Coordinates of C-alpha atoms and ligand atoms in Angstrom, one line a residue:
X1 CA 115.2 59.6 127.7
X2 CA 111.6 58.8 127.0
X3 CA 109.3 60.3 129.5
X4 CA 105.9 59.0 130.7
X5 CA 103.0 60.8 129.0
X6 CA 100.2 61.8 131.4
X7 CA 96.7 61.0 130.1
X8 CA 93.2 62.3 130.6
X9 CA 91.8 62.6 133.2
X10 CA 95.1 63.3 135.0
X11 CA 94.5 66.7 136.7
X12 CA 98.1 67.8 136.2
X13 CA 97.2 68.4 132.6
X14 CA 94.9 71.1 133.7
X15 CA 97.5 73.1 135.4
X16 CA 98.7 76.4 133.9
X17 CA 102.4 76.3 133.2
X18 CA 105.2 78.6 134.4
X19 CA 107.3 80.7 132.0
X20 CA 110.9 79.6 131.5
X21 CA 113.1 82.3 132.9
X22 CA 116.6 80.9 132.5
X23 CA 117.6 78.7 129.7
X24 CA 120.1 76.4 131.3
X25 CA 121.2 72.8 130.9
X26 CA 118.2 71.5 132.7
X27 CA 115.9 73.2 130.1
X28 CA 118.0 71.7 127.3
X29 CA 117.8 68.3 128.9
X30 CA 114.0 68.6 129.2
X31 CA 113.8 69.6 125.5
X32 CA 115.9 66.5 124.5
X33 CA 113.8 64.2 126.6
X34 CA 110.6 65.7 125.1
X35 CA 111.9 65.0 121.6
X36 CA 112.8 61.4 122.5
X37 CA 109.2 61.0 123.9
X38 CA 107.5 62.7 120.9
X39 CA 109.4 60.6 118.3
X40 CA 108.8 57.4 120.2
X41 CA 105.1 58.0 120.6
X42 CA 105.1 59.0 117.6
X43 CA 103.5 62.4 117.5
X44 CA 103.9 65.7 115.7
X45 CA 104.0 67.9 118.8
X46 CA 104.4 67.7 122.6
X47 CA 104.0 70.2 125.5
X48 CA 106.1 69.8 128.6
X49 CA 103.0 69.5 130.8
X50 CA 102.1 66.3 129.1
X51 CA 105.4 64.8 130.5
X52 CA 104.6 66.1 134.0
X53 CA 106.7 69.3 133.7
X54 CA 104.8 72.5 134.4
X55 CA 106.9 74.7 132.2
X56 CA 106.0 76.7 129.2
X57 CA 107.8 74.6 126.6
X58 CA 106.5 73.0 123.4
X59 CA 108.2 71.1 120.6
X60 CA 106.9 70.2 117.2
X61 CA 107.8 68.5 114.0
X62 CA 105.1 68.3 111.4
X63 CA 107.0 65.6 109.5
X64 CA 107.5 63.5 112.7
X65 CA 110.2 61.5 111.0
X66 CA 112.3 59.9 113.7
X67 CA 115.0 59.0 111.2
X68 CA 115.8 62.6 110.7
X69 CA 114.8 64.4 113.8
X70 CA 114.1 68.0 112.7
X71 CA 112.1 69.5 115.5
X72 CA 111.7 73.0 116.8
X73 CA 111.3 74.0 120.4
X74 CA 109.4 77.1 121.5
X75 CA 109.6 78.6 125.0
X76 CA 106.9 80.8 126.4
X77 CA 105.0 80.8 123.2
X78 CA 101.9 83.0 122.8
X79 CA 99.4 83.4 120.0
X80 CA 99.5 87.1 119.2
X81 CA 97.0 87.1 116.4
X82 CA 94.8 84.6 114.5
X83 CA 92.5 84.8 111.5
X84 CA 90.1 82.7 109.6
X85 CA 88.5 79.4 110.5
X86 CA 89.3 75.8 109.5
X87 CA 88.4 72.3 110.6
X88 CA 91.4 70.2 111.5
X89 CA 90.5 66.7 110.5
X90 CA 91.0 63.8 112.8
X91 CA 92.9 65.7 115.4
X92 CA 94.4 63.6 118.2
X93 CA 96.5 63.9 121.3
X94 CA 98.9 61.7 123.1
X95 CA 97.3 62.6 126.3
X96 CA 93.8 61.7 125.1
X97 CA 94.1 58.1 124.1
X98 CA 91.7 56.5 121.6
X99 CA 90.0 59.7 120.4
X100 CA 90.2 61.3 117.0
X101 CA 87.9 64.2 116.2
X102 CA 87.5 67.2 113.8
X103 CA 88.2 70.4 115.7
X104 CA 87.4 74.0 114.8
X105 CA 90.6 76.0 114.7
X106 CA 91.9 79.3 113.4
X107 CA 93.2 79.1 109.9
X108 CA 96.4 81.1 110.5
X109 CA 98.1 82.2 113.6
X110 CA 101.1 84.4 114.5
X111 CA 103.1 83.0 117.4
X112 CA 105.8 84.7 119.4
X113 CA 108.2 83.0 121.8
X114 CA 111.8 82.1 122.3
X115 CA 113.9 79.4 120.6
X116 CA 116.0 77.1 122.7
X117 CA 118.9 79.6 122.5
X118 CA 116.7 82.3 123.9
X119 CA 116.3 84.3 120.7
X120 CA 112.9 85.8 120.1
X121 CA 111.1 84.2 117.2
X122 CA 107.9 85.0 115.4
X123 CA 106.1 82.3 113.4
X124 CA 103.5 83.0 110.7
X125 CA 101.8 79.6 110.5
X126 CA 99.1 78.1 108.4
X127 CA 98.0 74.5 107.5
X128 CA 99.2 71.7 109.8
X129 CA 101.7 73.9 111.6
X130 CA 99.0 76.3 112.6
X131 CA 96.9 73.5 114.0
X132 CA 99.9 72.0 115.9
X133 CA 100.8 75.3 117.4
X134 CA 97.3 76.0 118.6
X135 CA 97.0 72.5 120.0
X136 CA 100.3 72.7 121.9
X137 CA 99.8 76.2 123.2
X138 CA 96.3 75.1 124.5
X139 CA 98.2 72.5 126.6
X140 CA 100.2 75.2 128.2
X141 CA 96.9 76.8 129.4
X142 CA 95.5 73.5 130.7
X143 CA 93.2 73.0 127.6
X144 CA 92.8 69.7 125.8
X145 CA 91.4 69.3 122.3
X146 CA 88.7 67.3 124.1
X147 CA 87.4 70.7 125.4
X148 CA 86.9 71.9 121.9
X149 CA 84.7 69.2 120.5
X150 CA 80.9 68.8 120.8
X151 CA 79.5 68.2 124.3
X152 CA 77.9 65.0 123.1
X153 CA 81.1 63.6 121.8
X154 CA 83.0 64.7 124.9
X155 CA 80.6 63.0 127.2
X156 CA 80.7 59.8 125.2
X157 CA 84.5 59.8 125.4
X158 CA 84.5 60.5 129.1
X159 CA 82.3 57.4 129.7
X160 CA 84.4 55.2 127.4
X161 CA 87.6 56.3 129.0
X162 CA 86.3 55.7 132.6
X163 CA 85.3 52.2 131.5
X164 CA 88.6 51.5 129.9
X165 CA 90.5 52.7 133.0
X166 CA 88.3 50.6 135.3
X167 CA 89.0 47.6 133.2
X168 CA 92.8 48.2 133.3
X169 CA 92.7 48.4 137.1
X170 CA 91.1 45.0 137.5
Ligands
NI201 NI1 98.0 67.1 122.7

């Protein structure tokens, strides 16, 4: 089932998420729905909070090929170490419509969490995967990529977004 994606400035996106404590059918259902939503969008990653669910769940698929859905789910993911610096070019977010921007990110990250069966996993990521994981884990802490761009660009976007929302209300 495709879920509705919340967009900026919806305050729910700023909420910290709760850790998953029991991996039951509800959680599996949420993960399936998140995948339907991500591929439909289409996007390369999605955090549960973007679909209005305040749980610590992310999914990602750097290939984002809906024909062969090959995504991973991570529960309660944490960045345990990071190194280097890189610029992710033209980063975007399904919750921040009509904005693309370069974002300063760590080059590599080590992420720990649980897979959807509850097994502990540790991921050494670089390249696109590293950026996706940083972006999605930010969501779990109420942070949007918008917060990581220059203040000038952010203010311009806020104004543009306000105008667009006003227009759509009329
Ligand atoms: Ni996002």
